[in-house]
Structures are given as C-alpha cells and as structure tokens.
Coordinates of C-alpha atoms in Angstrom, one line a residue:
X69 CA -70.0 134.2 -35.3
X70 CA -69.7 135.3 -39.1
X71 CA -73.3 137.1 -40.3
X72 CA -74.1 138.1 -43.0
X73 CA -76.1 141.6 -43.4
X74 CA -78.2 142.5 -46.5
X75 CA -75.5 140.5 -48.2
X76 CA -75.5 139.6 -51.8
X77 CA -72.5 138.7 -54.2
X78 CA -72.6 138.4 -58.3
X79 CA -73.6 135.2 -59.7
X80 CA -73.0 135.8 -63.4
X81 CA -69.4 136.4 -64.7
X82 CA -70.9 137.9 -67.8
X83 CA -73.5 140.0 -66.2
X84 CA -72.4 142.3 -62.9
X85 CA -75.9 143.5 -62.0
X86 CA -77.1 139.7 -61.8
X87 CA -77.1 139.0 -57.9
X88 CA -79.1 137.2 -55.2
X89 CA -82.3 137.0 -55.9
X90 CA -82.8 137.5 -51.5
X91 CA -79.7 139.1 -49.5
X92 CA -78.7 136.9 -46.9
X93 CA -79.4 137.7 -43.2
X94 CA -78.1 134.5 -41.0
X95 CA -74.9 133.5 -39.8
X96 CA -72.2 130.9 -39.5
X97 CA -72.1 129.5 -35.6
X98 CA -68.6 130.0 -34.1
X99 CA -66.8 126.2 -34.3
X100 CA -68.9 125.4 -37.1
X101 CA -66.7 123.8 -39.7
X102 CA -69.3 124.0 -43.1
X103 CA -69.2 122.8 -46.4
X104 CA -70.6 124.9 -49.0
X105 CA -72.2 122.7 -52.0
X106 CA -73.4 124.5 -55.3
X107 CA -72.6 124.0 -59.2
X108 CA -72.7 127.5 -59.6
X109 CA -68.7 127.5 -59.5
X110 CA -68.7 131.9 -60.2
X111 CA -70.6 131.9 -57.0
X112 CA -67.8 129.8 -55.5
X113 CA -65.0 132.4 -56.1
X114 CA -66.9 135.2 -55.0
X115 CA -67.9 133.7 -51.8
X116 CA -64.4 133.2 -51.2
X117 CA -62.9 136.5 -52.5
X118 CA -65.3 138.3 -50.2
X119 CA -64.6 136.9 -47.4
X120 CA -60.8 136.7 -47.8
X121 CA -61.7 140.7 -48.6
X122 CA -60.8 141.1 -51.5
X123 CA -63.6 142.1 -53.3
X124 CA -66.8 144.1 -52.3
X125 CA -70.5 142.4 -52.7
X126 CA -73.4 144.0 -54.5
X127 CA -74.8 144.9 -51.4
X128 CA -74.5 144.6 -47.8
X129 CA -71.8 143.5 -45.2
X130 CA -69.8 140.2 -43.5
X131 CA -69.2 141.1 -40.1
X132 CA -66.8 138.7 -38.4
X133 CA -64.9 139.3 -35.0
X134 CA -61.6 137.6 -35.2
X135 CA -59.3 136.9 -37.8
X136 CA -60.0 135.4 -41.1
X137 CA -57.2 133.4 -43.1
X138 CA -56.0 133.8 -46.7
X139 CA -57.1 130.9 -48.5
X140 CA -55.9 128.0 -47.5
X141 CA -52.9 126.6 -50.1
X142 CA -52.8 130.5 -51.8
X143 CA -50.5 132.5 -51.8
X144 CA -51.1 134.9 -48.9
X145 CA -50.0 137.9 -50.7
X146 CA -46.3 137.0 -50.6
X147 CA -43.9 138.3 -53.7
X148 CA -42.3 135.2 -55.7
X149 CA -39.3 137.4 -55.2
X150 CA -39.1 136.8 -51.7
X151 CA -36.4 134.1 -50.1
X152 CA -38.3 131.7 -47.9
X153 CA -37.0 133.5 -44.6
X154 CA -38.0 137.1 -45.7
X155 CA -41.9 135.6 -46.6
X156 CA -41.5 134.4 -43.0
X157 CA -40.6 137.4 -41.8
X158 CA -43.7 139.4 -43.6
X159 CA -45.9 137.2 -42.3
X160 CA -44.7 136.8 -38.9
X161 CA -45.2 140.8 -38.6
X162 CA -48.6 140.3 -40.1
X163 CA -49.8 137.7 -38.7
X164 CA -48.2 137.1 -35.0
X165 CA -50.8 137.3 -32.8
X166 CA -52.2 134.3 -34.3
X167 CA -48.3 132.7 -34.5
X168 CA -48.7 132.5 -30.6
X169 CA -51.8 130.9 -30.6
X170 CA -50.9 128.5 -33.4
X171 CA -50.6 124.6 -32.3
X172 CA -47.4 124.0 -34.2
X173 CA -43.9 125.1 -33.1
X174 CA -41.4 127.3 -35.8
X175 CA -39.2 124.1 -35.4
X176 CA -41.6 121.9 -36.5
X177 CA -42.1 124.1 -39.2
X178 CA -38.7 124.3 -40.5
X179 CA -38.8 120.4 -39.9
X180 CA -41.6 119.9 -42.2
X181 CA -40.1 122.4 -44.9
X182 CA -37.1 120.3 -45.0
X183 CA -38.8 117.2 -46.1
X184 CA -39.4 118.9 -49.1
X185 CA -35.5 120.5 -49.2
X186 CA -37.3 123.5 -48.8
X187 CA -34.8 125.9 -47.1
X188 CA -34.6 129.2 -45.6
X189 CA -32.7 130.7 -48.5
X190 CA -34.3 129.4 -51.2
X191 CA -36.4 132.1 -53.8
X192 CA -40.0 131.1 -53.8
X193 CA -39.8 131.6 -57.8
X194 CA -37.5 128.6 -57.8
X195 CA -39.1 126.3 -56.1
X196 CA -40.6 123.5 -58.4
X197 CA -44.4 123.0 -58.4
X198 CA -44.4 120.9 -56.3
X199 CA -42.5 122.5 -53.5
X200 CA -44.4 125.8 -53.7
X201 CA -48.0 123.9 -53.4
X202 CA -45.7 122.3 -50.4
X203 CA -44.7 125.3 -49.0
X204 CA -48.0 127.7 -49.3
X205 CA -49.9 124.6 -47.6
X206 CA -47.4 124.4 -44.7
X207 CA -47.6 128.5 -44.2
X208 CA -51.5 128.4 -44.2
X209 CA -51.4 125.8 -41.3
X210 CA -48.8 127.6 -39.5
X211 CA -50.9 130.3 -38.2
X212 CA -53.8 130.3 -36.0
X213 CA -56.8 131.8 -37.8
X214 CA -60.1 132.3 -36.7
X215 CA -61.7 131.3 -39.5
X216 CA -60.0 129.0 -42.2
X217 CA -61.3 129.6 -45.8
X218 CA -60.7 126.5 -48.5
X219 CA -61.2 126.7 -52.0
X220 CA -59.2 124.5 -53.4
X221 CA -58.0 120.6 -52.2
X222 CA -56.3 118.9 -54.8
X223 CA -53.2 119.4 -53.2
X224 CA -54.2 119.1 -49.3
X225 CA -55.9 115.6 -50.3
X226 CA -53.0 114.0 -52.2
X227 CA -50.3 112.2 -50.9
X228 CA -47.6 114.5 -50.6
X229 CA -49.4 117.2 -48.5
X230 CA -50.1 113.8 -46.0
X231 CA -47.5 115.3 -43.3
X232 CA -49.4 118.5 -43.1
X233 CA -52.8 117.4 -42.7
X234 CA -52.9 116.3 -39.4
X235 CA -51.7 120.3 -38.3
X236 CA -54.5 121.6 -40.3
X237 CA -57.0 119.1 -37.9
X238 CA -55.2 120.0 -34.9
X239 CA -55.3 124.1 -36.0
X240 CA -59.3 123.7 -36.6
X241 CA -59.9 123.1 -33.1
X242 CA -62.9 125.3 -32.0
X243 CA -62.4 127.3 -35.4
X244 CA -64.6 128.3 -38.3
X245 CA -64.2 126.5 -41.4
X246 CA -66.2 127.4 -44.8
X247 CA -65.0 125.4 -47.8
X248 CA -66.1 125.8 -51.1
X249 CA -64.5 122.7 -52.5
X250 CA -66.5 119.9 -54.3
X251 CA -64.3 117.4 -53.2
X252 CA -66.1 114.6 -50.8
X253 CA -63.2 113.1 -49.3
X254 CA -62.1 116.1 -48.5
X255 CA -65.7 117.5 -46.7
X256 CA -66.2 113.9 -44.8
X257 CA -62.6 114.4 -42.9
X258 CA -62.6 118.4 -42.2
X259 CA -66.4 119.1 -42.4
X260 CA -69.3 118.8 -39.8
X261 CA -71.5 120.8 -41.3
X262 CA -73.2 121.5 -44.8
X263 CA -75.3 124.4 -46.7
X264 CA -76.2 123.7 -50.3
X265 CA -76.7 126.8 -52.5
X266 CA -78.8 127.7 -55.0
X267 CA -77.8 129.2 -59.0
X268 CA -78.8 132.7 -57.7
X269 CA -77.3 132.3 -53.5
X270 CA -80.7 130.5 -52.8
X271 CA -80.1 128.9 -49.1
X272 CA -81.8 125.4 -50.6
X273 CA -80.4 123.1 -47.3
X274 CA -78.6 124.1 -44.2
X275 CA -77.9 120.7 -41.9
X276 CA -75.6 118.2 -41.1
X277 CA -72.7 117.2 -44.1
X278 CA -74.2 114.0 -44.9
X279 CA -77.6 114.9 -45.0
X280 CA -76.5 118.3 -47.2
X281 CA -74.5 115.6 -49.6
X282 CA -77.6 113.6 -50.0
X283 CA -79.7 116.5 -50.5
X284 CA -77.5 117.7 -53.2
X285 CA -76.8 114.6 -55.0
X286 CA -80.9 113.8 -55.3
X287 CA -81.5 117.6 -55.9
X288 CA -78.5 119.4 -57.4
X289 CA -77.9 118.7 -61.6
X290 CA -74.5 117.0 -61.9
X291 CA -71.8 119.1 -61.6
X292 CA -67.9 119.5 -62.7
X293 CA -65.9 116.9 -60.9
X294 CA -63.7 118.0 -57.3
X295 CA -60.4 118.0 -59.1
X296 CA -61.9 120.0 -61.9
X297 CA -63.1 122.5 -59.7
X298 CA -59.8 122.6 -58.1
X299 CA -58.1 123.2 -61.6
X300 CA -60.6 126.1 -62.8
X301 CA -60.1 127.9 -59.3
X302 CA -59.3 131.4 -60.3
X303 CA -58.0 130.7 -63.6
X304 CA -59.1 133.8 -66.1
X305 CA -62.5 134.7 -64.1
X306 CA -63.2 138.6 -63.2
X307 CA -63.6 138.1 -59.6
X308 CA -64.5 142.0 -59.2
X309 CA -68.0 143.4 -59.1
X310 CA -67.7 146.0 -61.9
X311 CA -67.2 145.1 -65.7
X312 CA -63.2 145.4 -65.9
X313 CA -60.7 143.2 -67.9
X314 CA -59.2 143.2 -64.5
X315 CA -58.6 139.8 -62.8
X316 CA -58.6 139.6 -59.2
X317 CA -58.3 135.9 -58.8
X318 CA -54.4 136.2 -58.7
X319 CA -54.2 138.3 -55.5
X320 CA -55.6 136.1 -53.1
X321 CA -55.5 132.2 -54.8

C-alpha cells in the first residue's frame, strides 16, 4: 500500500511556499493501477519527482514497502556515456532482485533491442531519437517494480513502442501503477482506476477510470492536450522545493 502522511507537494512553480491547501492522509490500495487527472500540469511533475524520490514535499512523508520504478521511458539515471552492455550491467546490480521476478527473459530482451539494431556495444549518446526512446522504454519494462510510475506516453502509445507494450501489461500484474499522463487511450488500456485533483492537491473524485474521466471532463476547465503534456514534461521547470535556478527535471525524466 502507498500512504501518504501529512503529505503536501508545491503547486506553484513561481511561488515555493504555495502548497496543499489540506495534506493528504489516504492511500493507494496495492494492485491498484490509477490514473491521476488534474490541469495543474506543476502538480504533475512534483507528484512524480517525489515519488521517484527525487525531490522532498513541503511537508510530510510517502511510505511505500517495495520497490518503486524510475519513470517509466526516463532515463533511470544511466550516463549517455555508457555502451548499452555497461547500462545493463549498472542496472542489473541495482536493480536484480526485481530482474528475477521480472516476466520477460534477458533473451527476449536482447531480441527486442535488435529490432531496433540496438546492440550491446553501441554508446547510448549515438543512438538516434528514436532508438533511445526505444531503448529507455524496453529497460523500464525489463524489471519488475513494485510500483510503476508514468509521466509521459507519447512514445509508449505510438506505433513503434507496439512490440513492448504487451511486456509492460504482462509486468503490471498485481502491481501499483500511478500515471500522470493526460492521454485517454493510454488510461483506458493500462488504468482501472481514477483520482482527479484539484489546482491546490484538492482530492475532487476518487473512483473508477471512467467515471473519474466523466467527472473531469463535465468538471475540470479544458486542459493542454495528452501529447502536449508529454512534450512539456520536465522541460525548463524547477522541480525542487526551494527557490534555485536549479532544474531537477533532467535527473529522473
């Protein structure tokens, strides 16, 4: 279960003491796979940095007891130095409990990567675009998380991430999902479950997807479009709670 104690996050990128106007104290059920609608798109990335943990709320604390994913499709802290094999590596000793309990095989892996002429000894910092959005998408689906974290979908919905989609489902078994993405295609085939959010972290629905789509479409003003969303993700926002010229959005996205 993920709970949330006397929690509350910045909601103003201009203003660092603007928070929740009440901390939360609920939680996400285990298995629960949960959209999270809002237009406040700063509240977005700070949801998402503080889980990922890397950045500290106003107040309060996230306890969670299992293992929580980089975002999905980032980076996962790996160098653009690195040749594909040695970012394997890294992670493997990072992350290899969860290799063990992942659903797909290092074969297939290597199978999948090759589609792309993605190859072991390739430099991450040559790959073209589209093979690195290729490649970070195939690692975060590699591993076995406890609780998946997606931001951003732009490249998980399109047509070339296709192949990898299907190992995404199949590593959400009985896992926590949150996603902060706007994108409705997306929250119909990976979502059950949705809570819409108020400007200031306001918990304005909590129920099933549809019914929190519904809610939000009658109740919420119109907001940027999914892919828009996807594009502004991290792009020149302060994700830290102090006033710095410090951007944190490139550690974790």
């Amino acid at each position: 279960m993920l709970t949330f104690r006397d929690f509350s996050l910045r909601c103003d990128p201009s203003d660092s003491s603007i928070g929740f106007k009440n901390v939360w104290n609920w939680s996400f059920l285990e298995g629960k796979r949960t959209a999270v609608i809002t237009n406040n798109l700063f509240l977005k990335y700070q949801l998402v940095g503080a889980l990922a943990g890397h950045l500290a709320p106003i107040s309060g604390q996230i306890l969670f007891d299992g293992v929580i994913g980089w975002p999905v499709g980032g980076e996962g802290g790996l160098d653009s130095k690195l040749r594909i094999s040695h970012a394997l590596d890294f992670l493997v000793a990072v992350y290899g409990d969860c290799l063990e309990k992942s659903f797909m095989r290092m074969d297939l892996f290597w199978d999948l990567l090759s589609r792309m002429e993605i190859h072991s000894g390739l430099i991450i910092r040559d790959l073209s675009l589209l093979q690195k959005d290729y490649f970070f998408l195939a690692v975060s689906v590699l591993f076995s998380f406890d609780l998946y974290l997606i931001p951003r979908t732009k490249f998980l919905m399109s047509k070339s991430a296709k192949p990898l989609r299907p190992f995404l489902h199949n590593q959400l078994e009985s896992k926590t999902l949150v996603s902060t993405s706007a994108n409705k295609s997306f929250q119909r085939e990976f979502c059950t479950d949705g809570l819409v959010l108020g400007e200031f972290g306001e918990l304005l629905f909590s129920g099933g997807l549809d019914e929190a789509i519904r809610w939000a479409d009658q109740n919420l003003e119109v907001s940027n479009s999914a892919d828009s969303d996807d594009e502004q993700f991290g792009t020149g926002l302060n994700l830290l709670n102090l006033d710095s010229s410090d951007d944190g959005a490139d550690d974790f996205i």
